[in-house]
Every structure is written in C-alpha cells, then in structure tokens.
Short mmCIF file of C-alpha atoms and ligand atoms in Angstrom, two decimals:
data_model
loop_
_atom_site.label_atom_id
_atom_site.label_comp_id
_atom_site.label_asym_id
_atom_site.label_seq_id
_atom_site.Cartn_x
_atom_site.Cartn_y
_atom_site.Cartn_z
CA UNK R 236 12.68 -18.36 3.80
CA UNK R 237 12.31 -19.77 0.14
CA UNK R 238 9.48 -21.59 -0.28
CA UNK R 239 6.27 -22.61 1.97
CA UNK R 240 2.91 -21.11 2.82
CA UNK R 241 2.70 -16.88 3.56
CA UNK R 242 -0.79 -15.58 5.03
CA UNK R 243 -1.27 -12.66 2.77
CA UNK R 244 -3.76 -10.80 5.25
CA UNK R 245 -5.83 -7.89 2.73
CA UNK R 246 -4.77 -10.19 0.17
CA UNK R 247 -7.85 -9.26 -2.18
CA UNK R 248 -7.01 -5.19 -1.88
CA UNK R 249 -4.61 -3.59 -4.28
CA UNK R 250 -1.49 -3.75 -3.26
CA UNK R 251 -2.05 -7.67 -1.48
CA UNK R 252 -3.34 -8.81 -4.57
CA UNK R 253 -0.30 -8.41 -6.42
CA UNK R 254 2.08 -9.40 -3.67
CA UNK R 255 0.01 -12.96 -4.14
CA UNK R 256 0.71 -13.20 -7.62
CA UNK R 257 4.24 -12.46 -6.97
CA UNK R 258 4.56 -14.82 -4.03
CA UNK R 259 3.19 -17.54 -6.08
CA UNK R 260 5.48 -17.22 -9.57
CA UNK R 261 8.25 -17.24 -6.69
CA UNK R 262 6.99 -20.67 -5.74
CA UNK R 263 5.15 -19.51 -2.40
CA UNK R 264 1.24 -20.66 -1.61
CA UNK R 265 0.07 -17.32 -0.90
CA UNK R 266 -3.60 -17.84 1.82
CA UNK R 267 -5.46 -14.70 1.22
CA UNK R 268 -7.37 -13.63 4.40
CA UNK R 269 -9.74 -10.92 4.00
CA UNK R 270 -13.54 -9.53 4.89
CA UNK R 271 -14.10 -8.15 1.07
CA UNK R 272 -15.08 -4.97 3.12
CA UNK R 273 -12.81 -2.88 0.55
CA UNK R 274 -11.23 -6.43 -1.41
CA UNK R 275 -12.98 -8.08 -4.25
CA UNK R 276 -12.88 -11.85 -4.58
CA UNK R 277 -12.13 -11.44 -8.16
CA UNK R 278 -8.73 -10.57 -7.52
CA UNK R 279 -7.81 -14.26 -5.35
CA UNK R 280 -6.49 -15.41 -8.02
CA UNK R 281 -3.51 -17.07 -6.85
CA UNK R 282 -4.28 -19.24 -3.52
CA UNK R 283 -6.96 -20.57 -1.59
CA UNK R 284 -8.93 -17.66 -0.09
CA UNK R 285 -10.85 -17.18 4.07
CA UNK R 286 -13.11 -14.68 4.07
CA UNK R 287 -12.83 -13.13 7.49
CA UNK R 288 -12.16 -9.68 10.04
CA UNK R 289 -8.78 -9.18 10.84
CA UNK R 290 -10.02 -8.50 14.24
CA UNK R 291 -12.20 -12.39 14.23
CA UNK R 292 -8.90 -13.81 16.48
CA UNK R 293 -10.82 -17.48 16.34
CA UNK R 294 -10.49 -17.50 12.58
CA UNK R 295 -7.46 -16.37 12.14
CA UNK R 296 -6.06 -18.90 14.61
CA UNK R 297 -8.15 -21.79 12.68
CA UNK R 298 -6.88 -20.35 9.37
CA UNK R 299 -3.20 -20.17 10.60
CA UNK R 300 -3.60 -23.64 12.17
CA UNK R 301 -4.94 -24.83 8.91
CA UNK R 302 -2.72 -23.61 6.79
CA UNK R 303 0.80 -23.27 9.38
CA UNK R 304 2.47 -20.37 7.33
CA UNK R 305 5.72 -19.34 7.59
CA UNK R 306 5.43 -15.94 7.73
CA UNK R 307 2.23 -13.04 7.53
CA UNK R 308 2.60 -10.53 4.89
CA UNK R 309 0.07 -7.59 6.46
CA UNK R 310 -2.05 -5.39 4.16
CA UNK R 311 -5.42 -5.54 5.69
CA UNK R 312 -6.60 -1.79 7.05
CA UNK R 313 -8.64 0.79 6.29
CA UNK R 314 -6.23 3.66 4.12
CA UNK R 315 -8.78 6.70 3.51
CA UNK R 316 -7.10 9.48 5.07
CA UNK R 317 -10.33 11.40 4.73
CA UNK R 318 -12.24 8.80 5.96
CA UNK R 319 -10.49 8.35 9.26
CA UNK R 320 -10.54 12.06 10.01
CA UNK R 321 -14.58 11.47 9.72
CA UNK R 322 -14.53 8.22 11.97
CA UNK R 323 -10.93 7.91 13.86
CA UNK R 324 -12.47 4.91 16.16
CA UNK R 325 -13.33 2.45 13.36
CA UNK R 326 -9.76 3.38 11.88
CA UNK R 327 -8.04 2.41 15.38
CA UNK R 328 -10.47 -0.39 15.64
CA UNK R 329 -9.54 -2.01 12.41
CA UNK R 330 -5.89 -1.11 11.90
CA UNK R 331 -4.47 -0.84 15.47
CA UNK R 332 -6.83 -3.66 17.30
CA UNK R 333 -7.03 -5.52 14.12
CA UNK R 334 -3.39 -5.85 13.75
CA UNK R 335 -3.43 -6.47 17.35
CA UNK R 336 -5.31 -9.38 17.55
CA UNK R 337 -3.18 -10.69 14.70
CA UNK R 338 0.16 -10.68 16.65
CA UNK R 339 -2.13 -12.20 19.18
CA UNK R 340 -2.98 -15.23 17.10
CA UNK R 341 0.35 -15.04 15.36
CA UNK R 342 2.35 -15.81 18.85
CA UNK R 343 -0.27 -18.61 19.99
CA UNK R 344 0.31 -20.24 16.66
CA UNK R 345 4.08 -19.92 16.96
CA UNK R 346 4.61 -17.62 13.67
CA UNK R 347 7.86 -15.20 14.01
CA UNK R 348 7.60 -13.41 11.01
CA UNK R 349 5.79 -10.04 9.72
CA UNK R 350 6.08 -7.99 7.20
CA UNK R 351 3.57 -5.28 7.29
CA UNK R 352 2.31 -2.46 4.84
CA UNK R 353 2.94 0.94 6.41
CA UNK R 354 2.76 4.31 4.71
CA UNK R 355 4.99 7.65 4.46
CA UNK R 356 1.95 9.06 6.02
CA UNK R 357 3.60 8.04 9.76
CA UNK R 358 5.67 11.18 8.60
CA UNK R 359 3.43 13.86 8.76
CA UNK R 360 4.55 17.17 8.17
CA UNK R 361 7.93 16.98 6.22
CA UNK R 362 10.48 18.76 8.08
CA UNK R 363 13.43 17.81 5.27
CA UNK R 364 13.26 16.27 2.30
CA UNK R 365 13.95 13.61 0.44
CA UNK R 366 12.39 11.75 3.77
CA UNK R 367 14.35 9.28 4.61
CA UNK R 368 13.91 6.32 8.01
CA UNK R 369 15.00 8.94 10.57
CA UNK R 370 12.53 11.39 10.09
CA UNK R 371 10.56 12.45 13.13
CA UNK R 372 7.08 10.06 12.73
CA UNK R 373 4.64 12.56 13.88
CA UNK R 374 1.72 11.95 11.59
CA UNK R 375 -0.97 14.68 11.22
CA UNK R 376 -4.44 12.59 10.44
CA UNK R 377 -5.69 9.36 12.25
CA UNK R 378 -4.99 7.16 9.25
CA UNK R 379 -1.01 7.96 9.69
CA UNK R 380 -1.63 7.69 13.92
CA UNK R 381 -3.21 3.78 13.42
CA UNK R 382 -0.34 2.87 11.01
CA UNK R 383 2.66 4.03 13.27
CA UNK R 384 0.97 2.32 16.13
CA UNK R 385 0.88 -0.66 14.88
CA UNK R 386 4.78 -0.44 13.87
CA UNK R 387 4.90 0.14 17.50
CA UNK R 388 3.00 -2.92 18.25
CA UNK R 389 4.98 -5.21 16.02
CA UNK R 390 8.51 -3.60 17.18
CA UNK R 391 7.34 -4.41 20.35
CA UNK R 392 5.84 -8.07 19.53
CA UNK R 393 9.36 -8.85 17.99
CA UNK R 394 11.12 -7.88 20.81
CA UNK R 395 9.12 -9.88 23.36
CA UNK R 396 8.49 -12.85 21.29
CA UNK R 397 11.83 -12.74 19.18
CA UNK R 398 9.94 -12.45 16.01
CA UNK R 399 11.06 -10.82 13.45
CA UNK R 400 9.60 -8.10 11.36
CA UNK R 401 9.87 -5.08 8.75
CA UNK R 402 7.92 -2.03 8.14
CA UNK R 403 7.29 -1.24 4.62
CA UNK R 404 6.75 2.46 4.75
CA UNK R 405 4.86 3.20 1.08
CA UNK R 406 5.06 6.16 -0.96
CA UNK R 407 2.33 6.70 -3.53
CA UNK R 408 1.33 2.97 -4.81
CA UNK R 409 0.74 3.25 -8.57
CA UNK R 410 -0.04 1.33 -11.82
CA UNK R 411 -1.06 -2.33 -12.32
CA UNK R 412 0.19 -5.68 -12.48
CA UNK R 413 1.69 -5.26 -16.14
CA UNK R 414 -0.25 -8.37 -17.53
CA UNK R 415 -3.38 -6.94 -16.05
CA UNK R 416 -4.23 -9.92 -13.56
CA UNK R 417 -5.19 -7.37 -11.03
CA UNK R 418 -5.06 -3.65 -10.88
CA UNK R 419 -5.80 -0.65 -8.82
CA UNK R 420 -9.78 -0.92 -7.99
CA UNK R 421 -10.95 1.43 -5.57
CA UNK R 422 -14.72 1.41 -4.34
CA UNK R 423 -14.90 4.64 -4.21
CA UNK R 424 -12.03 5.57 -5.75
CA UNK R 425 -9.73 8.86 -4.48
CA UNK R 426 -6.62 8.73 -5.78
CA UNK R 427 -5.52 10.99 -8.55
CA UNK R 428 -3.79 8.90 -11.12
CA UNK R 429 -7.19 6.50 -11.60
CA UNK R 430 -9.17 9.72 -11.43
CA UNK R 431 -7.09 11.64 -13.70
CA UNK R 432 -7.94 8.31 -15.96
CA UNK R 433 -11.34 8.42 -15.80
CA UNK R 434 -11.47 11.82 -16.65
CA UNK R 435 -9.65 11.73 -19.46
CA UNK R 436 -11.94 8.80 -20.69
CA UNK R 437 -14.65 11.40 -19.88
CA UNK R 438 -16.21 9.76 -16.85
CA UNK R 439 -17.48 12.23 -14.60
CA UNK R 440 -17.24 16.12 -14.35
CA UNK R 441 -13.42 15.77 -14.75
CA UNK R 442 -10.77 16.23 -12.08
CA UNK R 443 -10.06 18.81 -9.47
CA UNK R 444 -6.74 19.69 -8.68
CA UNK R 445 -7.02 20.12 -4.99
CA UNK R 446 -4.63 23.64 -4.49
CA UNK R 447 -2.96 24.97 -6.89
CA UNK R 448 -1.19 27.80 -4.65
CA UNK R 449 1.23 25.44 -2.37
CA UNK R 450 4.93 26.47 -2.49
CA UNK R 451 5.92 24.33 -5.59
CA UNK R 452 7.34 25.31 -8.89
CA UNK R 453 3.89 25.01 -10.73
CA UNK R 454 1.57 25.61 -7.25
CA UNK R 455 0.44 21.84 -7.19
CA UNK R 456 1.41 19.34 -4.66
CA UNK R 457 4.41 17.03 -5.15
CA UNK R 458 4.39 12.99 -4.62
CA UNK R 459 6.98 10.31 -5.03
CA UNK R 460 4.94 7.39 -7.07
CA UNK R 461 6.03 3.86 -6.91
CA UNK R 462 4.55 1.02 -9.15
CA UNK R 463 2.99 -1.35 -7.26
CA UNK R 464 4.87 -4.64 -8.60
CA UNK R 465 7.87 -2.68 -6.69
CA UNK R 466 6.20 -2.37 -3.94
CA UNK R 467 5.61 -5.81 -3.37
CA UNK R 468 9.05 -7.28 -4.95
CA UNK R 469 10.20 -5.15 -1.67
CA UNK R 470 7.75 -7.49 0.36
CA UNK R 471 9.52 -10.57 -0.89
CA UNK R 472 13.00 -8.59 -0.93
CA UNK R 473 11.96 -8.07 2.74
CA UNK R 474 10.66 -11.32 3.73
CA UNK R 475 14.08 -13.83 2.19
CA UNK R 476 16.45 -11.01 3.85
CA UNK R 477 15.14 -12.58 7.45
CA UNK R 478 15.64 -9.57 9.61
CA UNK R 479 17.18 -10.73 12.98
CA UNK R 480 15.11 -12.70 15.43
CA UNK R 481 13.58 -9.72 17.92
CA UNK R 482 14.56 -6.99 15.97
CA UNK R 483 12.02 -4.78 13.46
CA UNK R 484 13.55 -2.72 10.52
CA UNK R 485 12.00 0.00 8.44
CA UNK R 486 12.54 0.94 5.39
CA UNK R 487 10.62 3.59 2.76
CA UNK R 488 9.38 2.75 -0.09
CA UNK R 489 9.61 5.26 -3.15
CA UNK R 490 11.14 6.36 -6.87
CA UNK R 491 12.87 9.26 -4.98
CA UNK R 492 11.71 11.59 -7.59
CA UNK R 493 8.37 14.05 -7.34
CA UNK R 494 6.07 14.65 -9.69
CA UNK R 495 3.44 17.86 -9.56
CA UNK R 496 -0.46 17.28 -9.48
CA UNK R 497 -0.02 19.26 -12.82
CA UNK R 498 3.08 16.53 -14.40
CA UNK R 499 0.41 13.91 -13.59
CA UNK R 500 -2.30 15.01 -15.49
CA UNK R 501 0.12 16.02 -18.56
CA UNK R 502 1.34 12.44 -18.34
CA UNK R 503 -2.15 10.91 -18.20
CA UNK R 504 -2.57 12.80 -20.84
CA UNK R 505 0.30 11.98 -23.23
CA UNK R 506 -0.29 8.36 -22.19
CA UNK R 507 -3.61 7.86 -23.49
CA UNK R 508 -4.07 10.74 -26.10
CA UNK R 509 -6.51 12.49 -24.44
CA UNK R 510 -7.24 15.55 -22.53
CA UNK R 511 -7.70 15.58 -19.05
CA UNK R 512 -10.75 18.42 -17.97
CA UNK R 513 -9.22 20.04 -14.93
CA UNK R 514 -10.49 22.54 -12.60
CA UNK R 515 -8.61 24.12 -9.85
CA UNK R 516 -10.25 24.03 -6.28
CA UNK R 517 -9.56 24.11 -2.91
CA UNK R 518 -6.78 22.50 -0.86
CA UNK R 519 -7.56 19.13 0.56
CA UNK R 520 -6.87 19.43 4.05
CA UNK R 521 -3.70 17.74 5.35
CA UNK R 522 -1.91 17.42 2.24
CA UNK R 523 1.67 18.14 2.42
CA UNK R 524 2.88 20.48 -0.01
CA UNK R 525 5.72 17.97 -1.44
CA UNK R 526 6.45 14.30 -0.42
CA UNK R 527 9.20 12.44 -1.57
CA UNK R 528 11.01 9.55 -0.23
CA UNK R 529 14.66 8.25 0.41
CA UNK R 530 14.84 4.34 -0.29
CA UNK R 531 18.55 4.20 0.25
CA UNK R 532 18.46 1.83 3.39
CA UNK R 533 15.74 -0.49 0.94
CA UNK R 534 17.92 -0.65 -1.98
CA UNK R 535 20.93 -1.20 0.41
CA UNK R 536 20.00 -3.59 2.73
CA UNK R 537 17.17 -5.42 0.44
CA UNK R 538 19.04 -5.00 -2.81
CA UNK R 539 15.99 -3.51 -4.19
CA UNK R 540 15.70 -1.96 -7.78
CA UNK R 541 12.82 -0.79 -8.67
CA UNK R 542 11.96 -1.64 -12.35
CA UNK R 543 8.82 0.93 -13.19
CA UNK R 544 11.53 4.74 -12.58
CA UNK R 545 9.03 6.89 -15.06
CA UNK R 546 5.37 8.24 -14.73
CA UNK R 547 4.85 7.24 -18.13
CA UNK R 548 5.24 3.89 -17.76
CA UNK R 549 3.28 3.62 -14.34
CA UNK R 550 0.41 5.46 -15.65
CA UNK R 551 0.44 3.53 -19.06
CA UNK R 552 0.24 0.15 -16.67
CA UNK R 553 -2.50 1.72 -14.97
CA UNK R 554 -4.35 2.77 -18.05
CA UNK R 555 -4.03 -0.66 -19.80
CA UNK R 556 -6.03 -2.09 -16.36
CA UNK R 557 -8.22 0.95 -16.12
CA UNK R 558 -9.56 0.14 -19.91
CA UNK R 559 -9.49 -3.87 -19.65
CA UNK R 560 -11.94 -3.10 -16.45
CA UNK R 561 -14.11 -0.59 -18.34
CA UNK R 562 -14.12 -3.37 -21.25
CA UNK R 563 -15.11 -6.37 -18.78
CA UNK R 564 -17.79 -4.38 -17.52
CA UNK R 565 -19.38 -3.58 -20.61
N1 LIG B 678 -5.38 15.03 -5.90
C1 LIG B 678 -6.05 15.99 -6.62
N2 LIG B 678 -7.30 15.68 -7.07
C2 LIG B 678 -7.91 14.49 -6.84
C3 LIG B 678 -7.20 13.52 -6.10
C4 LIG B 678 -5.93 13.82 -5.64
O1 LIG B 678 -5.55 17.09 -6.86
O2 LIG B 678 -9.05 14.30 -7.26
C5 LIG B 678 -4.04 15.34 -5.41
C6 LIG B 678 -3.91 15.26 -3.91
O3 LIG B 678 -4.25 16.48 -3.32
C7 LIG B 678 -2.44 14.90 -3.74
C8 LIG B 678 -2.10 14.08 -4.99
O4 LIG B 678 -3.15 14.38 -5.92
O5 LIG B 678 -1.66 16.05 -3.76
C9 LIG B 678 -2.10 12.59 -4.74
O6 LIG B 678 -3.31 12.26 -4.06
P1 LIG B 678 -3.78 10.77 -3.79
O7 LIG B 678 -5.10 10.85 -3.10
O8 LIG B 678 -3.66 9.96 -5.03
O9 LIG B 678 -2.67 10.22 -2.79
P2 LIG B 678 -2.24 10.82 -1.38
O10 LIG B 678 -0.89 11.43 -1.60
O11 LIG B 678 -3.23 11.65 -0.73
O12 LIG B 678 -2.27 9.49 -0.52
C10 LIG B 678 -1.29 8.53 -0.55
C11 LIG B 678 -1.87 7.20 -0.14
C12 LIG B 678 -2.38 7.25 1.28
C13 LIG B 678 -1.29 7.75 2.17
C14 LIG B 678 -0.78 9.08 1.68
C15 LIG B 678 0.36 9.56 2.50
O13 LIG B 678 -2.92 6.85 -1.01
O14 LIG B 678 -2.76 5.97 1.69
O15 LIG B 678 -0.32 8.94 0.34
O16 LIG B 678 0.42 10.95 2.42
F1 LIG B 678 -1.74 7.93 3.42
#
C-alpha cells in the first residue's frame, strides 16, 4: 500500500510515536490508539488520537469503523522484562489477550494487514550468534513468552483469514527522532543508554553496571543497538513490501554489531563531555551475556539500510532529546 489511513496501536509510546511521524511525511494518516497507561499525549503529534485499552474490542471496532484503515501497525504492550517476571498475568492479559482481541476486531472489520512490534527477547538464551530468524524461540522471562505468542496468534490469524502480516523482531531500540519531535520517555525509565544520560548529567546516584563478570572481553554484557527511526523505516519497509495474503514473515531487527555495558558508558561519555559515575553490582537476572542480531533476511527482502551504524551518533540523538526534555521541564 502507498497511501491511506494505518491504525498505529501504542502510537503515543516510543517506538509508535516515531513510526507516526514517519507514516505521515510518507503521506499516510497515522490514528494513534492508545490508553496513555505507559504513552503520553504529548507525543500525538501527527494524527488524530482514541484514547482506549487494546483489550476494549467495542472501541477498537468503532475506531476502525471510523477511521477504515488499511493496515494496523502494533506497538501497544507492556515491555518491562522485570515487571512481567513480578506480574506474568497482567503481561499475558495485555499483550497476548490484548493483541487478541485486536485480530478479533481486525477480521470483523475486514482489515488483512499487521505489522507488529516483537522483540529478540522471543530468543531467549542465545545458542549461536549473530541470531539470526531460525534461532530456536524459547524465551526465558514472561515478557519474551507474551510476545512470541502473539506471533503465534497473528501467523495463525493470517493463515485462517488470509491476512497478511510481519513480525518485527527488535534489538535494542535507541536514540530519538533526530529533530527531537519525540524521543525515548520512559516512566520509570530502565534502560541503560537514558540512564547512563542522566547520570552523566548528574541525576541520581549514578549508574550500576549490572555484572561485570559475564564471559565478555571487558566482563559486561553485550547488545546490538538500533536507532529507533530504523526501526520504524523497517515498519514502512515492511508494510509497502505486502507480504503474501495468509502468510506471516519475520525478520530481526538490529546494527549487527555489539557494544559492552562498559563501550556504552565511554560513548555517553565522549558524547556529552561528561563523566558517567559507575558502580559495579550484581547481575540482573535473565540477562544474556551477549545479544546481537542478524538482519540479513530485513535488508534482503525489505531493502532495508539502516542510516544511524555508530553508538555515537545514536547516543548523541538521544542526548539532544534527553536535554531538550530536561530544558522543557524547567
Ligand atoms: N544495564 C545496566 N545498568 C542499568 C540498566 C541496564 O548495566 O541501569 C545493562 C543491562 O544489564 C543490559 C544492558 O545494560 O546488559 C542493556 O539493558 P537495557 O535495559 O537497556 O535493555 P535490555 O537489553 O535489557 O532490554 C531490551 C529491551 C527489552 C527486550 C530486551 C531483549 O528494552 O524490551 O532488550 O533482551 F525485551
């Protein structure tokens, strides 16, 4: 498809909030539908916006009547992996029957196409690397268990309704829309390359490297980071190509290179001028030592390219967001 209306579902989180801006510079209305549970309104930007559970089946049937889209572009979920090791049975209620009720409403209202944000995390334990699409999906927290189910549910959707559909298996999302629209804004925030940020502005105590004894060349863990306008240029890579009617493809998303905990924080550092406080504790349980993707099959059957292939200039998108936030709050 080339132009029309796309139902950005999580369209005020992180990574749907830029895939709106991109859908609508590519001449797409992007509908934002989203509870503002983890998304912030501030970030709509770029469509009209319904505020509603992905799990309200009413709504979204109303919404999709409303606004007949061509296809649904799927980001809302819950993505603490901590936080669904705490409570696993709000994480299958939101992601798996969430997404459920979505296909639900999406056959009633006769829409055949999905594209839906999955995660490396459907991996697990990394039994070779780089991880490429035929790696064993045996995932190791209830985060990773909820996001390969509901591949499962939309393989199996496509095949009984002939819709067609792509999973977009993320490595580590990074950085900010480069004109600093929208940006990485996590409530609270976990991820390292914001907190590594933060403490180099000196917010906080400063950062924890979680392990610094795994079985990598400086002891820290090992992560493939992609910037997020990628990310999403893969959505609309993915959403044109028109996989075949009843089929589902998959396809990882990453810069096929790994960076250390450690290489991070000297980044952060040489991209803002400042030192990063660092302590070394314990191991976060589940982490993998080392986690880098394959995105042959993306790059070529979707032609895609990604555009941010350093740290430094990932983190230096990031930072520019990170201080234009600290400056509008002020
Ligand atoms: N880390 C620290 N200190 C911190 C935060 C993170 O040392 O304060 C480390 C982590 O242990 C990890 C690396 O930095 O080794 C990256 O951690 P993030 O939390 O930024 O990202 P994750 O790799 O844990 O998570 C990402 C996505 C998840 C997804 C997961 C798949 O954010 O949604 O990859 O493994 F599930």
């Amino acid at each position: 498809m080339s132009s029309g209306t796309v139902l950005v579902t999580g369209g005020a989180g992180y990574i749907g909030s830029h895939c709106c801006k991109l859908l609508a510079a590519e001449g797409f209305e992007p509908v934002t539908y989203d509870n503002l549970f983890r998304g912030h309104r501030e970030l709509v930007k770029w469509g009209p916006f319904v505020e509603g559970d992905i799990r309200d089946r009413d709504l979204l049937e109303k919404t999709i009547r409303r606004y007949r889209p061509a296809a649904v572009m799927h980001f809302a979920a819950l993505s603490y992996v901590g936080e669904s090791v705490e409570n696993p049975g709000l994480y299958h209620s939101v992601n798996v029957g969430g997404s459920e009720v979505l296909l639900r409403a999406m056959t009633a209202c006769k829409v055949k196409q999905v594209v839906f944000s999955s995660t490396c995390a459907t991996y697990g334990m990394p039994e070779s690397m780089p991880i490429d699409e035929q790696h064993p999906q045996q995932p190791v927290n209830p985060y990773g268990v909820t996001k390969l189910a509901v591949e499962q549910a939309i393989g199996k959707w496509s095949a009984e309704t002939n819709g067609s559909s792509v999973m977009l298996r993320y490595f580590n999302a990074a950085g900010a829309d480069p004109e600093l629209e929208t940006g990485e804004w996590h409530e609270p925030e976990t991820h390292l390359i914001p907190l590594a940020l933060a403490a180099a502005d000196g917010q906080g105590p400063g950062l924890t490297i979680f392990g610094d004894d795994y079985p990598t060349p400086d002891g820290t863990c090992i992560r493939d980071y992609i910037h997020v306008t990628d990310l999403v240029q893969a959505h609309l890579l993915a959403m044109r190509t028109d996989a075949p009617a009843g089929e589902s493809q998959a396809y990882n998303l990453g810069n096929g290179e790994g960076f250390s905990v450690r290489q991070v924080v000297d980044a952060v550092e040489q991209v803002t001028g400042k030192a990063v406080p660092v302590s070394n504790g314990a191991r976060r349980e589940g982490d993998p030592a080392s986690l880098v993707g394959s995105s042959a099959r993306a790059r070529r059957d979707l032609g895609w390219q990604p555009r941010f292939d350093d740290l430094g200039s990932i983190i230096a998108t990031a930072w520019g967001w990170y201080q234009q936030q600290g400056a509008s709050s002020q």
